[in-house]
């Protein structure tokens, strides 16, 4: 499986950048570049930023002026990230609002290799629309499917936030070859819900992604933001889980942090032979998964 | 969704019968019938027995004489269970080794309605084969797919043990209309692994099934056996989770128990509108799920 990655080390340190976002885009981007440098100094080889890292979370209301926050890819911010990846020799995963054409915007994550090359992009496939998360207003659903990106430090699949609730996405990324699933995320509590269902929401969020690690025998890493923006209190809790679903590292709920975890890629092989779920899938009986209801 | 169940109460008490099995089949069946009666007295409306409840777990070695433990369905044990369901007015889920024809045996769960009628059967689709779980020797893979059974007390989907690791199975059962997923189970520790990976195995097992509850907005209930049989120490820990993945009740690891949980069926509706994952599935992009590898 990893023949083409024979020069990739087995143990790869992953860094998740969890931070609060200011209203100044330039300040956020500069801060991210500093944190990438720090993460690299601390040994990180793959660095993942939180969802839409350059801005506050834009989707708490439907506001046409927010489309100005988007950029083409490649574009200025993408270029600065490529430069940072090359300078620090790290693989980067960064989520941005992509302006693709007039009236077509995507919630997109770019993957940049450690030499600064733009390997590819993932356009968020599952778009939420819930109170304070009005993403269907802003984002055109992705049309690139679920892709695996080969990088110097491992084979990377990316989902974005809402994708993390869909086992289909994780499975497709695993079947595409991913050893790591990264989930740039922006999720938090509504004040009126936090005391009653806040804990179960956070537990469910982590449980779902740990289940992707288990079911697919791969590493899962979620980078979430912190801080309160308008009516949302983002709950942080970024984490990295190994292919058995064990949490290797978990960040605080309420403060910025560079979360590091060392991931032994060979565990993917070990997990998948000891828990051989991929061997036993009943692909003859899964047609109903492409139906909406009533299989 | 539940129009045809308009006479079904919203709050339904589920019982999971967790027990150790003796070497005497008749003793095990009699014990199960007693426990069904007790569960009904305690208010249960749906009772689920553990996997292959009538016998010790037969698959720790490949032994042709074990095929004699199988029965046709309908058959003697099925009939006694139907009588018990009618007598106690409970829905029953029971896993048995089904003799279908010479050389064709299935790991089958039957669903019996509260009037004693055999509603249908589910034949285990995902068959494991791991050290001490040599099921591929005994069991022909199921050919009935993933079905939902309408009963007096709710719409029931059934998976059996190894199925619980496959998000595809849970999703298909949800799309077929299940409000409850039951997993008769026989899983335990190998002595040489328990101290090192025992906790992570049990955590992963529960995590996977809680994720099915969350991803699909339904109740999940797993009935596992306890006790040591030959080289396997079954870990009990039967549990019921609500549609948010919250564990409503969890049994001991090392002793028999009738585990009861009251499940408000209307939570399925609430969960699925508040966490509207079924709304947003990208069924246009899931063809790869029917592939073995390399999407």
XYZ file of C-alpha atoms in Angstrom:
590
model
C 0.000 0.000 0.000
C 2.773 2.419 0.849
C 5.372 1.389 -1.717
C 5.363 4.829 -3.304
C 5.913 6.267 0.173
C 8.946 4.127 0.869
C 10.963 7.230 1.649
C 8.322 8.482 4.100
C 9.193 7.949 7.754
C 6.966 5.621 9.736
C 6.451 8.046 12.615
C 5.001 11.337 11.439
C 4.177 14.171 13.798
C 0.896 15.858 13.023
C -0.002 19.338 14.270
C -3.458 20.823 14.574
C -3.643 24.600 14.915
C -6.564 25.500 17.166
C -7.075 29.220 17.612
C -9.567 32.033 17.938
C -10.087 34.253 14.936
C -10.069 38.029 14.989
C -12.023 40.280 12.669
C -8.833 41.173 10.814
C -8.127 38.739 8.012
C -4.497 39.790 7.663
C -3.916 39.260 11.368
C -5.439 35.780 11.168
C -3.355 34.768 8.172
C -0.158 36.147 9.722
C -0.929 34.345 12.929
C -1.499 31.086 11.061
C 1.851 31.464 9.289
C 3.567 32.019 12.641
C 1.865 28.971 14.112
C 2.894 26.842 11.139
C 6.494 27.914 11.778
C 6.181 27.081 15.461
C 4.608 23.719 14.739
C 7.443 22.882 12.355
C 10.005 23.887 14.981
C 8.266 21.506 17.360
C 8.689 18.653 14.894
C 5.428 18.694 12.960
C 5.547 17.280 9.447
C 1.858 17.727 8.619
C 0.002 20.837 9.816
C -3.756 21.292 9.608
C -5.507 24.606 10.164
C -9.085 24.982 11.318
C -11.998 25.490 8.934
C -12.011 28.889 7.160
C -8.984 29.853 9.238
C -8.496 33.258 7.637
C -11.745 34.721 8.891
C -14.349 34.557 11.571
C -16.912 31.899 10.829
C -18.931 33.695 8.165
C -22.177 31.731 8.194
C -24.046 32.863 11.318
C -26.162 35.081 9.098
C -26.853 35.420 5.407
C -24.808 38.442 4.372
C -23.830 39.037 0.769
C -20.853 41.154 1.779
C -19.164 38.034 3.190
C -18.534 36.746 -0.312
C -15.746 39.346 -0.415
C -13.866 37.179 2.050
C -13.369 34.551 -0.654
C -10.295 34.129 -2.797
C -9.457 32.188 -5.904
C -7.274 29.102 -5.534
C -4.444 29.501 -6.465
C -4.515 33.020 -5.049
C -2.768 35.318 -2.608
C -3.395 33.386 0.609
C -2.829 30.055 -1.097
C 0.518 31.428 -2.334
C 1.607 32.503 1.126
C 0.712 29.079 2.496
C 2.690 27.387 -0.283
C 5.665 29.542 0.589
C 5.317 28.607 4.279
C 5.062 24.909 3.478
C 8.221 25.089 1.402
C 10.126 27.192 3.931
C 9.279 24.896 6.820
C 9.155 21.680 4.800
C 5.741 20.713 6.083
C 2.612 19.376 4.449
C -0.262 21.829 4.939
C -4.023 21.388 5.004
C -5.881 24.692 4.959
C -9.558 25.457 4.587
C -10.611 28.606 2.754
C -13.591 30.164 1.096
C -12.883 29.584 -2.590
C -14.187 31.946 -5.245
C -14.451 29.679 -8.268
C -16.569 31.921 -10.507
C -19.193 34.601 -10.125
C -21.872 33.027 -7.952
C -19.916 29.840 -7.307
C -18.168 29.673 -3.970
C -16.893 26.560 -2.237
C -15.829 25.667 1.270
C -12.522 24.249 0.118
C -9.481 22.693 1.742
C -6.176 22.824 -0.056
C -3.393 20.319 0.431
C 0.138 21.598 -0.071
C 3.134 19.282 -0.133
C 6.273 19.912 1.884
C 7.994 21.362 -1.192
C 5.331 24.031 -1.556
C 3.495 22.365 -4.411
C -0.312 22.629 -4.401
C -1.247 18.937 -4.507
C -4.947 19.486 -4.826
C -8.142 20.704 -3.284
C -11.167 19.166 -1.622
C -14.482 20.973 -1.948
C -16.822 20.313 0.961
C -19.385 17.795 -0.193
C -21.907 17.843 2.674
C -23.129 21.380 3.286
C -24.950 22.069 6.559
C -27.820 24.413 7.114
C -28.827 24.812 10.718
C -29.544 27.797 12.904
C -26.327 29.912 12.875
C -24.673 27.606 10.336
C -26.298 28.893 7.147
C -23.760 27.337 4.829
C -26.164 26.391 2.075
C -26.541 30.115 1.394
C -22.824 30.571 0.830
C -21.396 27.349 -0.475
C -22.035 25.404 -3.630
C -21.778 21.687 -2.873
C -18.450 20.174 -3.890
C -18.157 18.427 -7.238
C -14.788 16.757 -6.867
C -15.837 13.827 -4.722
C -13.688 12.288 -2.010
C -10.001 12.329 -2.869
C -6.781 11.079 -1.414
C -3.699 13.272 -1.742
C -0.234 11.736 -1.813
C 2.254 13.858 0.060
C 5.792 13.508 1.319
C 4.554 12.529 4.772
C 1.598 10.339 4.032
C -1.593 9.800 2.087
C -4.140 12.343 3.167
C -7.904 12.481 2.914
C -9.754 15.651 3.866
C -13.293 16.214 5.010
C -14.589 19.523 6.279
C -16.711 19.866 9.423
C -20.218 18.607 8.545
C -18.582 15.819 6.491
C -17.409 14.352 9.786
C -20.925 13.120 10.544
C -21.127 10.988 7.388
C -19.565 7.524 7.540
C -19.798 7.413 3.758
C -17.232 10.198 3.424
C -14.735 8.520 5.711
C -15.152 5.166 3.990
C -14.690 6.636 0.519
C -11.557 8.467 1.632
C -10.189 5.247 3.120
C -10.931 3.306 -0.059
C -9.162 6.039 -1.995
C -6.028 5.257 0.001
C -6.001 7.704 2.902
C -3.862 6.906 5.942
C -4.880 10.159 7.610
C -8.248 11.881 7.618
C -8.110 15.558 8.460
C -11.214 17.505 9.389
C -10.827 21.302 9.504
C -13.784 22.271 11.661
C -15.807 25.172 13.022
C -18.280 23.824 15.525
C -19.535 25.206 18.792
C -22.339 25.664 21.195
C -25.376 27.871 21.003
C -25.678 29.573 24.385
C -29.241 28.395 24.866
C -28.283 24.761 24.291
C -24.916 24.471 26.014
C -26.078 23.647 29.504
C -28.607 21.034 28.415
C -27.116 19.238 25.430
C -23.644 20.745 25.145
C -21.820 17.771 26.566
C -23.681 15.231 24.483
C -23.068 17.302 21.345
C -19.335 17.393 21.955
C -19.244 13.694 22.867
C -21.161 12.793 19.710
C -18.812 14.876 17.587
C -15.733 13.101 18.871
C -17.452 9.692 18.860
C -18.363 9.973 15.187
C -14.799 10.720 14.133
C -13.294 8.080 16.388
C -15.649 5.624 14.716
C -14.240 6.610 11.319
C -10.754 5.789 12.603
C -11.931 2.389 13.852
C -14.113 1.405 10.915
C -11.437 2.321 8.410
C -8.199 1.629 10.265
C -6.629 5.037 9.836
C -5.670 8.152 11.757
C -8.282 10.877 12.207
C -7.423 14.442 13.162
C -9.883 17.296 13.677
C -8.815 20.935 14.051
C -11.541 23.090 15.555
C -11.563 26.763 16.453
C -12.081 28.285 19.898
C -13.519 31.510 21.197
C -16.911 33.130 21.022
C -18.012 34.830 17.807
C -21.399 36.475 17.945
C -23.730 33.737 19.187
C -21.453 30.727 18.790
C -18.956 29.495 21.352
C -16.584 27.250 19.437
C -15.653 24.280 21.574
C -12.061 23.573 20.529
C -11.289 20.008 21.631
C -9.240 19.339 18.526
C -7.908 15.807 18.676
C -5.964 13.069 16.944
C -7.142 9.439 17.116
C -5.194 6.368 16.058
C -6.563 3.527 13.868
C -8.104 1.870 16.944
C -9.996 5.037 17.797
C -7.780 5.817 20.779
C -7.337 9.543 21.287
C -3.615 10.293 21.151
C -3.968 13.972 21.999
C -6.829 16.333 22.753
C -6.762 20.128 22.974
C -8.475 22.424 25.451
C -12.017 23.634 24.939
C -11.334 27.294 25.439
C -7.862 28.278 24.399
C -5.660 28.349 21.372
C -3.149 25.553 21.095
C -0.865 23.759 18.701
C -1.776 20.124 19.295
C 0.942 17.634 18.380
C 0.667 13.877 17.999
C 3.128 11.339 16.673
C 1.450 8.887 14.316
C 3.077 5.599 13.333
C 1.808 5.016 9.826
C 2.522 1.280 10.026
C -0.360 1.049 12.505
C -2.703 1.360 9.534
C -1.446 -1.975 8.251
C -1.514 -3.563 11.693
C -5.024 -2.354 12.466
C -6.438 -3.456 9.145
C -5.139 -7.012 9.442
C -6.095 -7.374 13.104
C -9.506 -5.769 12.600
C -10.095 -6.820 8.994
C -13.239 -4.871 8.254
C -12.162 -3.914 4.742
C -11.816 -7.621 3.929
C -15.423 -8.366 4.787
C -17.446 -5.508 3.328
C -20.535 -6.844 1.489
C -20.131 -4.749 -1.618
C -22.732 -6.931 -3.325
C -25.348 -5.629 -0.882
C -24.595 -1.911 -0.613
C -26.521 -0.533 -3.582
C -29.083 0.968 -1.238
C -26.487 3.402 0.080
C -26.977 5.457 -3.053
C -30.688 5.800 -2.309
C -32.302 8.589 -0.352
C -34.731 6.473 1.655
C -36.624 3.220 1.643
C -34.051 0.586 0.816
C -42.835 7.912 9.309
C -44.626 6.092 12.071
C -48.183 6.394 10.839
C -48.605 2.636 10.711
C -47.422 2.533 14.309
C -49.916 5.044 15.555
C -51.065 2.602 18.205
C -47.523 2.042 19.418
C -46.644 3.839 22.642
C -43.958 6.493 22.472
C -41.988 5.159 25.425
C -40.966 1.551 24.914
C -38.905 -0.380 27.419
C -36.221 -2.500 25.844
C -34.542 -5.411 27.624
C -31.221 -7.005 26.781
C -30.584 -10.431 28.260
C -26.882 -10.777 29.075
C -25.913 -14.158 30.459
C -23.316 -16.879 30.508
C -24.042 -20.039 28.580
C -23.702 -23.548 29.905
C -22.834 -26.608 27.854
C -26.452 -27.802 28.098
C -28.573 -26.412 25.307
C -31.837 -27.208 27.061
C -30.691 -25.402 30.185
C -29.744 -22.339 28.145
C -33.050 -22.240 26.309
C -35.040 -22.726 29.504
C -33.026 -20.017 31.181
C -33.682 -17.653 28.284
C -37.418 -18.322 28.503
C -37.343 -17.550 32.229
C -35.440 -14.351 31.625
C -37.897 -13.287 28.942
C -40.692 -13.751 31.467
C -38.797 -11.761 34.074
C -38.018 -8.977 31.629
C -41.696 -8.774 30.693
C -42.660 -8.589 34.364
C -40.247 -5.710 34.705
C -41.994 -3.830 31.911
C -40.010 -4.795 28.830
C -41.855 -4.648 25.527
C -38.932 -5.668 23.308
C -36.480 -8.322 24.486
C -33.215 -9.149 22.726
C -31.118 -12.226 23.512
C -27.399 -12.486 22.918
C -25.876 -14.027 19.806
C -26.394 -17.797 19.486
C -28.010 -17.750 22.912
C -28.901 -21.432 22.982
C -25.319 -22.663 23.010
C -21.814 -21.824 23.946
C -20.110 -19.800 21.256
C -19.403 -22.565 18.751
C -16.704 -20.971 16.612
C -13.519 -21.135 18.694
C -12.469 -24.140 16.648
C -13.521 -25.771 13.408
C -15.525 -28.784 14.523
C -17.991 -30.491 12.208
C -19.982 -31.862 15.143
C -21.105 -28.318 16.022
C -23.376 -28.254 13.004
C -25.633 -30.489 15.071
C -26.378 -27.462 17.246
C -28.277 -25.880 14.366
C -32.028 -25.943 13.877
C -34.380 -25.098 11.048
C -36.407 -21.902 11.326
C -39.278 -22.347 12.007
C -38.246 -25.178 14.312
C -38.475 -26.364 17.901
C -36.619 -23.515 19.600
C -38.197 -20.925 17.348
C -41.592 -22.322 18.330
C -40.867 -22.081 22.035
C -39.750 -18.477 21.592
C -42.916 -17.681 19.649
C -44.966 -19.132 22.479
C -43.050 -17.060 25.016
C -43.511 -13.874 22.990
C -47.246 -14.474 22.816
C -47.557 -15.429 26.458
C -45.695 -12.365 27.675
C -46.809 -10.050 24.870
C -43.274 -8.993 24.016
C -41.378 -8.571 20.793
C -38.402 -10.947 20.698
C -35.088 -10.832 18.872
C -33.184 -14.101 19.093
C -30.039 -15.262 17.338
C -29.698 -18.913 16.429
C -27.669 -21.181 14.211
C -30.054 -21.831 11.308
C -29.893 -25.047 9.326
C -31.244 -23.993 5.955
C -30.213 -27.015 3.908
C -27.495 -29.628 3.910
C -24.257 -27.636 3.928
C -25.967 -24.255 4.288
C -25.992 -22.827 7.782
C -26.595 -19.214 8.725
C -26.008 -17.107 11.792
C -29.585 -15.895 11.900
C -31.638 -13.627 14.112
C -35.393 -14.069 14.190
C -37.851 -11.331 15.032
C -41.078 -12.394 16.689
C -43.951 -9.986 17.238
C -45.766 -9.628 20.552
C -48.562 -11.884 19.307
C -46.130 -14.733 18.673
C -45.973 -14.307 14.915
C -42.585 -14.871 13.279
C -42.126 -11.529 11.506
C -38.963 -12.464 9.723
C -35.313 -13.336 9.946
C -32.021 -11.601 9.375
C -29.083 -13.680 8.206
C -25.743 -12.278 9.275
C -24.211 -10.527 6.297
C -20.673 -9.809 7.504
C -18.998 -13.027 8.655
C -15.826 -12.711 10.720
C -12.834 -14.954 10.644
C -10.256 -14.184 13.277
C -8.356 -16.322 15.759
C -11.033 -18.034 17.917
C -13.861 -16.577 15.812
C -13.785 -19.016 12.897
C -17.236 -18.133 11.626
C -16.447 -18.369 7.941
C -16.099 -22.134 8.465
C -19.600 -22.435 9.866
C -21.745 -19.732 8.368
C -22.805 -19.050 4.825
C -23.006 -15.270 4.311
C -26.537 -13.934 4.499
C -28.475 -13.398 1.299
C -31.441 -11.420 2.594
C -29.779 -8.034 2.869
C -30.570 -5.491 5.565
C -34.213 -5.505 6.566
C -36.501 -3.573 8.840
C -39.185 -5.479 10.726
C -42.411 -3.786 11.731
C -43.567 -4.910 15.139
C -46.125 -3.847 17.688
C -43.546 -1.868 19.629
C -41.469 -0.319 16.904
C -39.577 -0.749 13.665
C -36.615 -2.982 14.241
C -33.396 -3.517 12.350
C -31.054 -6.314 13.350
C -27.347 -6.768 12.840
C -25.328 -9.546 14.409
C -21.993 -8.991 16.135
C -19.393 -8.398 13.361
C -22.024 -6.353 11.492
C -21.677 -3.763 14.234
C -18.314 -2.642 12.831
C -19.790 -1.728 9.436
C -21.392 1.701 9.078
C -22.938 0.498 5.841
C -25.112 -2.009 7.688
C -26.417 0.549 10.150
C -27.127 3.069 7.410
C -29.013 0.570 5.279
C -31.110 -0.506 8.250
C -31.909 3.132 9.004
C -32.881 3.814 5.403
C -35.110 0.750 5.552
C -37.018 2.419 8.377
C -35.492 1.114 11.595
C -36.043 3.074 14.792
C -34.107 0.503 16.804
C -30.978 -1.389 15.847
C -30.390 -4.540 17.845
C -27.058 -6.320 17.830
C -27.017 -9.797 19.386
C -23.317 -10.219 20.121
C -20.652 -12.665 21.296
C -17.427 -10.750 21.749
C -14.705 -11.062 24.314
C -11.061 -10.907 25.149
C -8.281 -13.312 24.346
C -6.317 -13.786 27.557
C -3.035 -12.828 25.936
C -4.461 -9.532 24.668
C -6.669 -8.383 27.526
C -4.107 -6.527 29.579
C -2.599 -4.674 26.627
C -5.453 -3.868 24.253
C -8.528 -5.075 26.134
C -9.746 -1.648 27.136
C -9.271 -0.136 23.703
C -11.089 -3.079 22.114
C -14.102 -2.640 24.361
C -14.074 1.139 23.898
C -13.922 0.756 20.132
C -16.786 -1.722 20.158
C -19.063 0.653 22.040
C -17.855 3.687 20.092
C -18.722 2.100 16.751
C -22.279 1.342 17.773
C -22.818 4.706 19.438
C -21.706 6.234 16.135
C -24.431 4.292 14.333
C -26.983 5.791 16.711
C -25.674 9.296 16.044
C -25.182 9.042 12.303
C -28.624 7.563 11.783
C -30.669 9.113 14.564
C -31.971 5.907 16.100
C -31.663 3.715 19.165
C -28.924 1.101 19.254
C -28.916 -1.839 21.632
C -26.266 -4.555 21.889
C -26.731 -7.750 23.926
C -23.430 -9.490 24.624
C -22.685 -12.650 26.607
C -20.507 -12.929 29.704
C -18.371 -15.641 31.206
C -15.299 -17.514 30.046
C -15.674 -20.283 27.476
C -12.461 -22.082 26.579
C -10.068 -19.283 25.586
C -12.523 -16.395 25.309
C -13.666 -14.161 28.151
C -16.839 -12.506 26.907
C -16.938 -8.913 28.070
C -20.635 -8.312 28.650
C -21.128 -4.532 28.696
C -24.431 -4.775 26.855
C -25.829 -1.303 26.385
C -28.590 0.843 24.939
C -27.786 4.202 23.310
C -30.241 6.905 22.307
C -30.299 8.702 18.917
C -27.663 11.160 20.177
C -25.305 8.324 21.077
C -25.829 8.795 24.796
C -25.675 5.514 26.679
C -28.967 5.074 28.536
C -27.941 1.881 30.325
C -24.865 -0.327 30.413
C -24.500 -3.793 31.917
C -21.633 -5.248 33.941
C -18.650 -6.865 32.300
C -18.684 -10.059 34.258
C -22.151 -11.052 35.343
C -25.499 -11.942 33.912
C -28.099 -9.200 33.886
C -31.368 -8.131 32.353
C -30.602 -4.608 31.196
C -33.631 -2.351 30.844
C -33.904 1.019 29.130
C -36.897 3.155 28.326
C -36.713 4.513 24.792
C -38.882 7.400 23.626
C -39.435 6.656 19.963
C -40.301 10.268 19.189
C -36.631 11.090 19.816
C -35.905 9.597 16.408
C -37.878 12.393 14.803
C -36.370 15.038 17.051
C -32.815 13.869 16.480
C -33.194 13.656 12.726
C -34.506 17.206 12.360
C -32.002 18.706 14.802
C -29.084 16.747 13.362
C -30.318 16.449 9.777
C -27.719 14.108 8.370
C -30.188 12.113 6.317
C -31.192 15.348 4.561
C -27.667 16.015 3.345
C -26.329 12.667 2.174
C -24.553 13.027 -1.189
C -26.149 10.044 -2.847
C -24.820 11.286 -6.185
C -21.281 10.660 -4.944
C -21.492 7.338 -3.114
C -21.047 4.876 -5.981
C -17.571 4.050 -4.716
C -19.060 2.440 -1.620
C -19.890 -0.588 -3.734
C -16.232 -0.968 -4.716
C -13.675 -3.076 -2.918
C -10.791 -0.613 -3.073
C -9.382 2.256 -5.077
C -12.257 4.688 -5.459
